[in-house]
XYZ file of C-alpha atoms in Angstrom:
713
model
C 195.477 131.404 138.016
C 196.661 132.399 134.529
C 199.653 134.282 135.996
C 200.664 131.264 138.096
C 200.489 128.979 135.064
C 202.657 131.360 133.032
C 205.274 131.430 135.805
C 205.378 127.630 135.885
C 205.789 127.493 132.108
C 208.580 130.074 132.227
C 210.434 128.123 134.897
C 210.062 124.940 132.872
C 211.464 126.666 129.789
C 214.680 127.546 131.667
C 215.115 124.108 133.258
C 217.799 121.909 131.809
C 219.270 118.526 132.528
C 222.968 118.245 133.207
C 225.584 116.188 134.915
C 228.545 117.212 136.989
C 231.618 115.304 138.039
C 234.396 115.874 140.537
C 238.022 115.820 139.465
C 241.368 115.596 141.228
C 244.733 116.752 139.927
C 246.519 114.496 137.431
C 249.519 116.768 136.760
C 250.868 120.254 137.511
C 253.353 122.066 135.310
C 253.966 124.063 132.162
C 252.033 121.641 129.979
C 249.595 122.888 127.322
C 249.245 120.574 124.305
C 246.634 122.914 122.782
C 248.543 126.222 122.704
C 252.075 124.815 122.907
C 251.983 121.302 121.405
C 255.276 119.452 121.775
C 256.876 122.300 123.718
C 257.040 123.840 127.168
C 254.126 126.174 127.853
C 254.611 129.767 128.979
C 253.001 129.289 132.388
C 252.021 126.488 134.753
C 248.647 124.759 134.775
C 246.777 122.466 137.114
C 245.415 119.619 134.997
C 242.667 117.065 135.623
C 241.644 114.091 133.511
C 243.414 111.340 131.578
C 246.774 110.150 132.899
C 248.426 110.404 129.450
C 248.244 114.200 129.440
C 251.529 115.706 128.285
C 252.999 118.177 125.836
C 252.278 115.763 122.965
C 248.812 114.657 124.101
C 246.312 113.817 121.370
C 242.782 112.519 121.396
C 243.992 108.961 120.941
C 246.659 109.155 123.632
C 244.146 110.565 126.116
C 241.617 107.849 125.324
C 244.379 105.291 125.920
C 245.120 106.666 129.405
C 245.471 103.974 132.036
C 243.277 105.952 134.416
C 241.396 109.182 134.870
C 241.465 111.597 137.818
C 237.792 112.465 137.248
C 234.711 110.666 138.461
C 233.500 109.292 135.107
C 236.026 106.733 133.941
C 235.316 106.802 130.143
C 235.924 110.560 130.045
C 239.704 110.720 129.589
C 239.479 114.366 128.494
C 241.943 116.881 129.906
C 240.777 120.039 131.684
C 243.192 122.679 132.920
C 243.414 126.151 134.443
C 246.359 128.300 135.630
C 248.025 127.720 139.003
C 247.427 130.202 141.802
C 250.329 131.447 143.938
C 250.816 133.872 146.798
C 253.521 136.444 146.088
C 255.446 137.246 149.275
C 256.977 140.714 149.770
C 260.460 139.126 149.701
C 259.942 138.057 146.084
C 259.141 134.387 146.713
C 255.975 132.637 145.535
C 253.995 130.098 147.543
C 251.718 127.615 145.812
C 248.061 127.882 146.867
C 246.588 124.483 147.635
C 244.215 123.270 144.919
C 241.254 121.243 146.208
C 240.019 119.912 142.879
C 237.601 120.905 140.162
C 233.971 120.300 139.318
C 233.040 119.924 135.643
C 229.473 120.545 134.474
C 227.937 119.357 131.211
C 224.786 121.445 130.806
C 221.923 121.263 128.339
C 221.806 124.989 127.653
C 221.379 127.098 124.552
C 219.617 127.017 121.198
C 220.514 127.033 117.528
C 219.638 130.097 115.425
C 216.415 128.429 114.256
C 215.295 127.974 117.874
C 215.907 124.221 117.954
C 217.906 122.462 120.631
C 219.907 119.516 119.376
C 223.149 118.795 121.189
C 226.078 117.187 119.398
C 228.749 115.317 121.389
C 232.290 116.688 121.268
C 234.010 115.120 118.234
C 237.321 113.270 118.277
C 240.254 115.683 118.383
C 238.159 118.650 119.494
C 239.899 121.319 121.611
C 239.047 124.818 122.823
C 240.220 127.579 125.146
C 238.003 130.009 127.043
C 239.218 133.300 128.490
C 242.200 135.522 127.659
C 245.426 135.069 129.623
C 246.551 138.638 128.761
C 243.584 140.516 130.228
C 244.352 142.677 133.251
C 241.119 144.657 133.417
C 237.425 144.115 132.801
C 237.150 144.082 129.013
C 233.712 145.426 128.139
C 234.492 146.056 124.463
C 234.318 142.486 123.195
C 230.772 141.127 123.219
C 229.076 137.920 122.210
C 226.877 137.914 119.146
C 223.370 139.137 119.817
C 220.199 140.466 118.279
C 217.114 142.300 119.435
C 215.746 139.179 121.088
C 219.021 137.938 122.539
C 221.321 140.922 123.165
C 225.026 140.251 123.436
C 227.059 140.199 126.626
C 230.694 141.125 127.397
C 233.007 138.176 126.771
C 234.680 138.924 130.093
C 231.553 137.602 131.841
C 232.635 134.064 130.991
C 234.863 134.366 134.079
C 233.764 134.940 137.672
C 234.865 134.257 141.232
C 232.958 133.138 144.306
C 234.476 133.971 147.680
C 233.291 131.261 150.059
C 233.362 133.159 153.345
C 231.036 133.054 156.343
C 228.730 135.423 154.489
C 228.817 134.584 150.793
C 228.597 137.785 148.800
C 227.942 138.340 145.100
C 230.254 136.816 142.513
C 232.975 139.117 141.211
C 234.779 139.362 137.845
C 238.201 139.612 139.500
C 240.181 138.727 142.627
C 238.763 140.748 145.534
C 239.765 140.412 149.205
C 240.901 136.814 148.711
C 242.168 136.298 152.320
C 238.571 136.653 153.558
C 237.541 133.529 151.620
C 237.942 131.262 154.640
C 236.040 128.398 153.000
C 237.857 128.692 149.696
C 238.047 130.689 146.492
C 236.151 129.259 143.538
C 237.217 130.353 140.061
C 234.454 129.772 137.491
C 234.575 129.716 133.719
C 232.041 129.076 130.959
C 233.212 127.564 127.681
C 231.917 128.163 124.180
C 228.918 126.044 123.161
C 228.621 126.842 119.446
C 230.827 125.132 116.820
C 231.340 125.852 113.144
C 231.112 122.127 112.455
C 234.392 122.012 110.515
C 237.502 122.838 112.505
C 238.513 120.792 115.514
C 240.707 123.668 116.685
C 241.866 127.079 115.495
C 244.539 129.022 117.320
C 242.315 132.109 117.551
C 239.425 129.942 118.816
C 237.221 131.167 115.980
C 236.020 127.606 115.417
C 233.764 128.097 118.443
C 231.583 130.895 119.776
C 229.796 131.675 123.014
C 226.049 131.596 123.422
C 224.520 135.073 123.299
C 224.174 135.153 127.103
C 227.383 133.103 127.578
C 225.706 130.733 130.052
C 222.592 130.430 127.875
C 221.025 131.972 124.812
C 221.418 131.453 121.063
C 224.298 130.472 118.800
C 225.393 133.102 116.247
C 225.065 132.621 112.474
C 227.847 130.485 111.043
C 227.864 128.157 114.045
C 225.269 125.520 113.227
C 226.353 122.920 115.811
C 225.268 123.135 119.457
C 227.675 121.438 121.867
C 227.057 120.580 125.523
C 227.648 123.700 127.591
C 230.851 123.152 129.551
C 231.223 124.960 132.873
C 234.212 124.486 135.164
C 234.736 125.348 138.821
C 238.294 125.360 140.152
C 238.672 125.465 143.918
C 241.551 126.939 145.901
C 241.966 126.523 149.689
C 243.319 130.041 150.190
C 242.889 129.871 153.982
C 245.743 127.346 154.129
C 248.091 130.081 152.952
C 249.274 131.611 156.223
C 250.308 135.185 157.076
C 248.514 136.829 154.164
C 248.595 140.127 156.055
C 252.298 140.553 155.238
C 251.701 142.859 152.275
C 251.793 140.119 149.651
C 249.080 139.215 147.152
C 247.592 136.336 145.207
C 248.697 135.990 141.600
C 248.000 133.483 138.837
C 250.847 131.661 137.120
C 250.705 133.924 134.025
C 251.638 136.881 136.248
C 248.061 138.054 136.751
C 247.228 139.603 140.150
C 243.828 140.837 138.933
C 242.103 137.579 137.957
C 240.801 139.017 134.685
C 243.218 136.790 132.759
C 241.879 133.510 134.136
C 241.252 130.922 131.423
C 240.443 127.279 130.903
C 241.394 124.629 128.347
C 239.518 121.522 127.218
C 240.924 118.669 125.131
C 238.374 115.985 124.325
C 239.176 112.436 125.359
C 235.691 110.943 125.696
C 234.820 107.405 124.747
C 232.639 108.025 121.687
C 229.833 105.622 122.540
C 229.533 106.618 126.195
C 229.512 110.355 125.438
C 226.934 109.879 122.685
C 224.578 108.026 125.016
C 225.125 110.482 127.881
C 224.324 113.475 125.677
C 221.274 111.773 124.177
C 219.887 110.457 127.461
C 221.011 112.846 130.180
C 221.291 116.406 128.892
C 217.703 117.070 127.846
C 214.805 117.795 130.184
C 215.539 118.674 133.809
C 217.295 117.199 136.805
C 219.632 117.800 139.719
C 222.888 117.017 137.948
C 223.784 113.904 139.920
C 225.574 111.086 138.154
C 223.003 108.673 139.584
C 220.378 110.296 137.342
C 222.303 109.223 134.238
C 222.403 105.393 134.085
C 225.128 105.194 131.435
C 227.445 107.376 133.543
C 226.519 105.728 136.834
C 227.487 102.364 135.349
C 230.914 103.821 134.479
C 231.502 105.812 137.638
C 234.768 105.613 139.553
C 233.947 106.760 143.075
C 237.579 106.387 144.177
C 239.069 108.325 141.257
C 241.496 110.249 143.467
C 243.001 107.061 144.896
C 242.818 104.897 141.788
C 244.431 107.580 139.628
C 246.900 109.579 141.750
C 248.775 112.648 140.554
C 251.427 111.830 137.949
C 255.069 112.968 138.212
C 255.625 116.360 136.534
C 256.689 116.164 132.897
C 258.543 119.477 132.986
C 261.723 119.415 135.071
C 261.251 122.533 137.186
C 259.715 123.262 140.600
C 256.062 124.309 140.528
C 254.899 123.330 144.006
C 255.610 124.636 147.481
C 257.727 127.769 147.942
C 259.388 129.089 144.763
C 261.995 131.751 144.056
C 260.012 132.882 141.019
C 256.960 132.004 138.986
C 257.571 128.972 136.724
C 258.947 130.091 133.365
C 259.937 133.678 132.672
C 256.699 135.250 133.853
C 256.635 138.812 135.129
C 253.757 140.182 137.182
C 251.798 142.668 135.092
C 249.470 145.017 136.888
C 247.317 146.321 134.041
C 245.159 148.013 133.046
C 246.942 147.327 129.793
C 247.079 143.749 128.567
C 250.114 141.602 129.261
C 252.364 141.204 126.234
C 254.273 138.245 124.872
C 257.441 139.789 126.274
C 255.901 139.606 129.745
C 255.492 135.844 129.442
C 258.108 134.454 127.061
C 261.639 133.445 127.928
C 264.518 134.944 125.934
C 265.782 132.731 123.143
C 269.120 132.139 124.870
C 267.667 131.282 128.302
C 268.082 127.718 129.588
C 265.072 125.447 129.275
C 264.033 122.814 131.791
C 264.006 119.219 130.682
C 260.932 117.497 129.295
C 260.364 113.930 130.355
C 258.759 112.357 127.344
C 255.805 110.370 128.560
C 255.309 106.838 127.375
C 251.635 106.625 126.646
C 249.965 103.955 128.690
C 247.037 101.897 127.593
C 243.754 101.401 129.426
C 243.923 98.803 132.156
C 240.673 96.826 132.133
C 239.499 96.195 135.662
C 238.891 92.519 136.298
C 235.211 91.860 136.860
C 234.860 88.254 138.017
C 231.429 86.721 138.055
C 230.024 85.111 141.181
C 231.407 81.602 141.571
C 234.207 82.030 139.041
C 237.817 81.247 139.928
C 239.952 84.354 140.378
C 243.441 84.793 141.755
C 245.007 81.679 143.220
C 243.877 78.205 142.228
C 240.606 77.025 143.822
C 239.667 80.548 144.977
C 236.160 81.412 143.824
C 234.663 84.885 143.906
C 231.846 85.353 146.441
C 231.011 89.020 145.792
C 231.348 92.539 147.160
C 230.209 92.553 150.798
C 229.214 95.586 152.845
C 230.660 95.765 156.364
C 228.412 98.559 157.628
C 225.157 96.713 158.341
C 224.888 97.257 162.092
C 226.868 94.168 163.059
C 229.834 94.663 165.396
C 231.856 92.341 163.170
C 233.217 92.801 159.651
C 232.226 90.647 156.717
C 235.330 88.591 157.617
C 236.549 89.278 161.139
C 238.898 86.603 162.533
C 242.255 87.943 161.301
C 243.514 90.902 159.278
C 246.696 92.463 157.961
C 247.827 95.303 155.700
C 250.174 95.160 152.719
C 251.518 98.184 150.848
C 251.446 96.388 147.477
C 248.271 94.414 148.074
C 246.908 92.084 145.417
C 244.049 89.604 145.532
C 246.518 86.714 145.340
C 248.616 88.023 148.242
C 245.567 88.195 150.494
C 244.372 84.742 149.447
C 247.797 83.286 150.198
C 247.987 84.984 153.596
C 244.575 83.740 154.742
C 245.134 80.212 153.478
C 248.475 80.010 155.289
C 246.697 80.828 158.562
C 243.998 78.197 158.047
C 241.200 80.519 156.947
C 239.162 79.494 153.928
C 237.680 82.925 153.227
C 239.779 85.939 152.237
C 238.706 89.501 151.521
C 240.445 92.652 150.302
C 239.208 96.014 151.562
C 240.156 99.701 151.360
C 242.952 98.986 148.883
C 245.573 97.568 151.270
C 243.643 95.561 153.888
C 243.321 91.771 153.937
C 240.737 90.011 156.126
C 240.298 86.300 156.848
C 237.723 84.029 158.478
C 236.286 80.527 158.521
C 232.801 81.867 157.739
C 231.070 84.899 156.205
C 229.103 87.344 158.319
C 225.439 86.500 157.596
C 224.457 90.156 158.111
C 226.732 91.331 155.284
C 224.967 92.533 152.150
C 226.497 91.377 148.883
C 226.506 92.881 145.419
C 226.135 90.430 142.574
C 229.213 91.778 140.801
C 231.877 94.428 141.125
C 232.357 97.634 139.211
C 233.499 101.154 139.857
C 230.038 102.389 140.841
C 229.557 99.947 143.731
C 231.296 100.055 147.084
C 234.162 97.850 145.847
C 235.750 100.573 143.759
C 239.401 100.836 144.811
C 242.108 99.274 142.684
C 244.809 97.156 144.306
C 248.112 99.051 144.668
C 250.026 95.945 143.592
C 247.790 95.166 140.592
C 245.835 98.077 139.134
C 243.696 95.717 137.070
C 242.243 94.218 140.253
C 239.789 95.665 142.741
C 240.633 95.676 146.440
C 237.306 96.601 147.994
C 236.503 100.100 149.181
C 235.586 102.002 152.354
C 233.646 99.402 154.412
C 233.316 97.157 151.334
C 235.161 93.895 150.797
C 235.812 91.689 147.752
C 235.440 88.183 149.209
C 236.908 84.898 147.923
C 236.402 81.283 149.013
C 239.200 78.719 148.893
C 237.423 75.588 147.631
C 240.505 73.353 147.640
C 239.173 69.900 148.720
C 242.414 69.247 150.613
C 242.350 72.546 152.510
C 242.685 72.155 156.300
C 240.787 74.848 158.192
C 241.738 76.167 161.620
C 239.486 75.311 164.560
C 240.205 78.667 166.222
C 236.948 80.649 166.309
C 238.385 83.596 168.249
C 236.934 86.820 166.794
C 235.348 84.791 164.005
C 231.973 85.620 162.494
C 231.222 81.938 163.047
C 229.299 83.099 166.116
C 226.812 84.879 163.843
C 226.092 81.705 161.902
C 224.800 79.894 165.008
C 220.960 79.823 164.982
C 219.378 82.091 167.574
C 217.473 80.348 170.370
C 213.922 81.540 171.172
C 213.878 84.575 173.443
C 211.049 83.362 175.682
C 207.673 84.795 176.640
C 209.237 87.237 179.114
C 211.024 89.179 176.355
C 209.835 92.798 176.247
C 211.805 94.035 173.260
C 214.841 95.912 172.036
C 215.120 99.379 173.599
C 217.319 102.353 172.841
C 219.265 103.894 175.693
C 218.412 107.499 176.573
C 220.595 110.515 176.000
C 221.319 110.963 179.709
C 219.553 108.011 181.325
C 219.478 104.254 180.913
C 216.577 101.936 180.261
C 217.580 99.940 183.351
C 219.336 102.192 185.850
C 219.866 99.786 188.763
C 222.947 97.627 189.247
C 225.068 96.432 186.327
C 228.118 94.392 185.423
C 230.293 93.473 182.477
C 231.359 89.919 181.710
C 233.268 88.491 178.746
C 231.256 85.284 179.270
C 227.910 87.087 179.260
C 224.730 85.220 178.372
C 221.041 85.926 178.856
C 220.932 83.262 181.575
C 223.865 84.666 183.551
C 222.317 88.135 183.400
C 218.980 86.755 184.630
C 220.753 85.110 187.582
C 222.614 88.318 188.409
C 219.333 90.295 188.369
C 217.202 87.663 190.130
C 216.062 90.146 192.774
C 214.975 92.757 190.214
C 211.849 93.030 188.096
C 213.725 93.693 184.841
C 217.041 92.626 183.379
C 218.698 93.336 180.071
C 221.790 92.585 178.003
C 223.766 95.072 175.934
C 226.889 95.279 173.741
C 227.440 91.518 173.919
C 228.979 91.617 177.394
C 226.936 93.910 179.657
C 224.046 93.204 182.048
C 221.706 95.748 183.654
C 219.020 95.343 186.349
C 216.217 97.575 187.609
C 212.758 97.507 189.117
C 211.421 100.109 186.701
C 211.819 100.885 183.002
C 213.454 104.234 182.326
C 211.464 106.987 180.653
C 214.192 109.545 179.929
C 214.659 111.393 176.658
C 215.536 108.953 173.908
C 214.456 105.831 175.792
C 212.000 103.890 173.667
C 211.184 100.412 172.486
C 212.535 99.981 168.977
C 211.219 96.527 168.099
C 210.276 93.109 169.445
C 211.893 91.157 166.612
C 213.757 88.009 167.564
C 215.830 87.788 164.389
C 219.045 89.822 164.820
C 219.243 90.381 161.071
C 216.321 92.758 161.342
C 216.394 93.939 164.965
C 218.343 96.906 166.315
C 219.674 94.476 168.943
C 222.061 92.274 166.964
C 225.202 91.578 169.027
C 225.696 87.921 169.945
C 226.355 87.205 173.619
C 230.050 86.698 174.267
C 229.293 83.651 176.393
C 226.638 82.053 174.168
C 226.587 82.661 170.409
C 223.031 81.294 170.146
C 221.763 84.269 172.137
C 221.609 87.988 171.405
C 222.898 90.524 173.927
C 221.678 93.915 172.752
C 223.776 96.138 170.555
C 225.629 99.430 170.572
C 223.332 101.733 172.543
C 220.520 99.172 172.444
C 219.429 96.666 175.091
C 217.370 93.452 175.051
C 214.963 93.799 177.997
C 213.352 90.876 179.843
C 210.860 90.737 182.711
C 211.640 88.543 185.720
C 208.425 86.521 186.104
C 209.588 85.220 189.520
C 210.152 88.691 190.878
C 208.842 89.377 194.386
C 208.378 93.132 194.824
C 210.878 94.838 197.074
C 209.288 97.397 199.415
C 210.280 100.156 201.760
C 209.657 98.664 205.225
C 207.022 100.813 206.942
C 208.349 100.512 210.505
C 210.765 98.814 212.867
C 209.701 98.803 216.503
C 208.899 102.404 217.460
C 210.669 103.721 214.378
C 208.514 104.795 211.407
C 209.633 105.277 207.812
C 210.082 109.005 207.265
C 211.669 109.685 203.854
C 214.729 109.246 201.736
C 217.643 111.594 202.256
C 220.594 112.309 200.060
C 223.914 112.440 201.849
C 225.355 115.777 202.944
C 228.022 117.399 200.809
C 230.711 116.735 203.420
C 229.390 113.649 205.144
C 226.401 111.418 205.771
C 222.814 112.511 206.324
C 223.149 111.118 209.886
C 226.402 111.749 211.724
C 226.023 109.613 214.855
C 227.001 105.985 215.311
C 227.411 103.735 212.266
C 227.843 100.082 211.435
C 227.806 97.831 208.373
C 227.321 94.140 207.667
C 226.670 91.940 204.665
C 223.416 90.697 206.273
C 222.047 94.155 207.059
C 218.273 94.563 207.540
C 216.066 97.484 208.565
C 215.333 95.831 211.926
C 219.014 95.154 212.588
C 219.885 98.787 211.985
C 216.943 99.944 214.143
C 218.081 97.790 217.076
C 221.640 99.100 216.781
C 220.563 102.759 216.872
C 218.039 102.194 219.674
C 220.832 100.814 221.839
C 222.736 104.049 221.143
C 219.716 106.088 222.283
C 219.368 107.885 218.928
C 215.968 108.789 217.484
C 216.913 108.547 213.789
C 218.414 105.680 211.859
C 219.018 105.153 208.174
C 220.040 102.292 205.910
C 222.221 102.909 202.853
C 223.854 101.008 199.990
C 222.202 97.722 201.036
C 224.621 96.978 203.883
C 225.244 100.214 205.815
C 223.531 101.609 208.951
C 223.735 105.173 210.339
C 222.257 106.831 213.450
C 221.663 110.382 214.659
C 219.299 112.765 216.400
C 218.623 114.916 213.313
C 219.403 114.738 209.588
C 222.327 117.001 208.731
C 220.341 119.536 206.692
C 222.763 122.331 207.530
C 225.535 120.578 205.617
C 223.473 119.702 202.579
C 221.480 116.554 203.392
C 218.120 116.825 201.645
C 214.833 114.942 201.833
C 213.711 113.514 198.481
C 210.985 111.272 197.164
C 212.500 107.817 197.252
C 213.709 107.029 193.695
C 212.882 103.337 193.414
C 215.287 102.825 190.521
C 218.225 103.779 192.772
C 217.270 101.818 195.908
C 219.028 98.550 196.732
C 217.685 95.465 198.556
C 218.996 94.876 202.052
C 221.868 92.448 202.284
C 219.978 90.406 204.889
C 216.484 90.710 203.382
C 216.247 91.015 199.640
C 212.568 91.962 199.775
C 213.077 95.254 201.606
C 215.072 98.294 200.558
C 218.153 99.519 202.355
C 218.882 102.817 200.631
C 221.199 103.157 197.683
C 224.402 104.908 196.572
C 224.597 108.155 198.640
C 220.906 107.646 199.380
C 219.462 106.760 202.809
C 216.081 105.341 203.887
C 215.423 107.336 207.099
C 213.368 106.115 210.095
C 212.290 108.237 213.125
C 211.034 107.369 216.610
C 209.282 109.890 218.893
C 209.823 107.679 221.929
C 212.480 105.014 222.226
């Protein structure tokens, strides 16, 4: 018991809270405002974060970025790592597709006195982790350590995870990269200990690693504990084809080993948001989801990749696709010696690519209209953010839709009004939907912000929101002189009609089986379907049911196959799994997608297998032969077929067997054709059909025959 308690306490002592966010690319090129401010960097980087990143980026310019390619909007910081290329044997270099980065803010580490107090990154703070010149595992440089917390090689700040079918141990360098069929993940830990004075020093001595790099204690002289920054950069190496040609993967600083991988961080956080996030979300324990941190969840941009697309390159040289050489004047250096400045710098007289000086943007506040307020065109009032995916076959607005490349709220409102539709809604950035009513099954958010489903900015007005995937910003034209169309085709108006009572014969809403139906008898489809028309169609069956708004099924038994079950008996489609209105009567419900409203026919008279006809006695049911009928003698058919009529016909032919099939067909013979595949089976009631001339007796079914036999004619 004591040992178990100690283990629990030890686990608790290593637990930490954290948050992680996904990032897309904001720019690629030889941009590095930390190491090469105002100038072209030596090698190319893939950068995520604030859209104002450039060679002259500062804290203030990043904070003023119009958008951010990471998931948390108030973090306009810039994060970058070197590009990865594949060096072909012919001397060309192919860019390796970058699938984004994941940034972790971890509550790890302690101050020398054993306390744990995290300080947010200050304005203007910058740091670099890793050494671009390394070409071998450098075990000589260690972190600070003592007898309690021994040091660790600085090289361990970098590692790689090969995401193959069998994920092996992490490695300190690039190993068998082509086998990483699910991607190569480059990982880097940043320094967590700050001297409290310098925002940046070119030798990075203003910061230090924790004793264990990913945890541990800060060294003396570094009294400030920062959030532990950990960055994963993902490369889709499998998309690089023909990697068995003798080439190799190489980073943009000419490193084929991976030991020179490095990462840069330039702070661009909103001061207040970062302060709250560090205070509220980095202590204790958790799973690292943004939802666990209310201040970040409230400022989350779930559509960051769409709302903040990659910016045009600032440096005028090719860095993507197939290249004749690595960007800059980089030479591949094999190691084990470190790469030198001469291996990376261009000669003084070499031509330099152009630099497009960026014009710093300013933040674009996203309009956040309150419910009922006027927004966009005159008289248009905001209804809210509606969710399409609530089980209804119809959208929040369903009558009419269009797409516009430069969509704005006003453009959609104008389009819908011009067609006579009072309600307009923008969805998935460039879609516009119209209707005369709002789907009553739609769920609405009280407001809009980046953390709800309506999170995509309008391409024609980045300060407006144009819905999201299956979410729609809805507006109501309240103009008193507005003339609405009377066309209800495809309109959700049908869902606003009150539902009539189902009746006492309603059995419930059933799910269809995986390979069998609830009602497996006859069926039909009808664009004018109603519960009444289905009941009339199935008048000779014990059960009838409606499905998918336009389908009707009949049977004398309820199916029992795998997956068939009664889901509910609710008569309100807002809560039932059967929620499609009948195409022919909007006040009725006709099942759903894969669900069926089942009713019992109270006037049903049981249909039976007739026991005999003259000297003929009922024998069994037979399936037809593979190459013909179960009986191969005389045959006839008529719409008013009965068992007795078929028996009389075959008796006149002098044949001892007769069989009725498919309700209207009659066959005769002296023996069932067993030799060709006809087989006796227990009569499956659900497949039998009433006789055309007597609806209370069965006359076989599809490829199924009720057989009768007479010893003496």
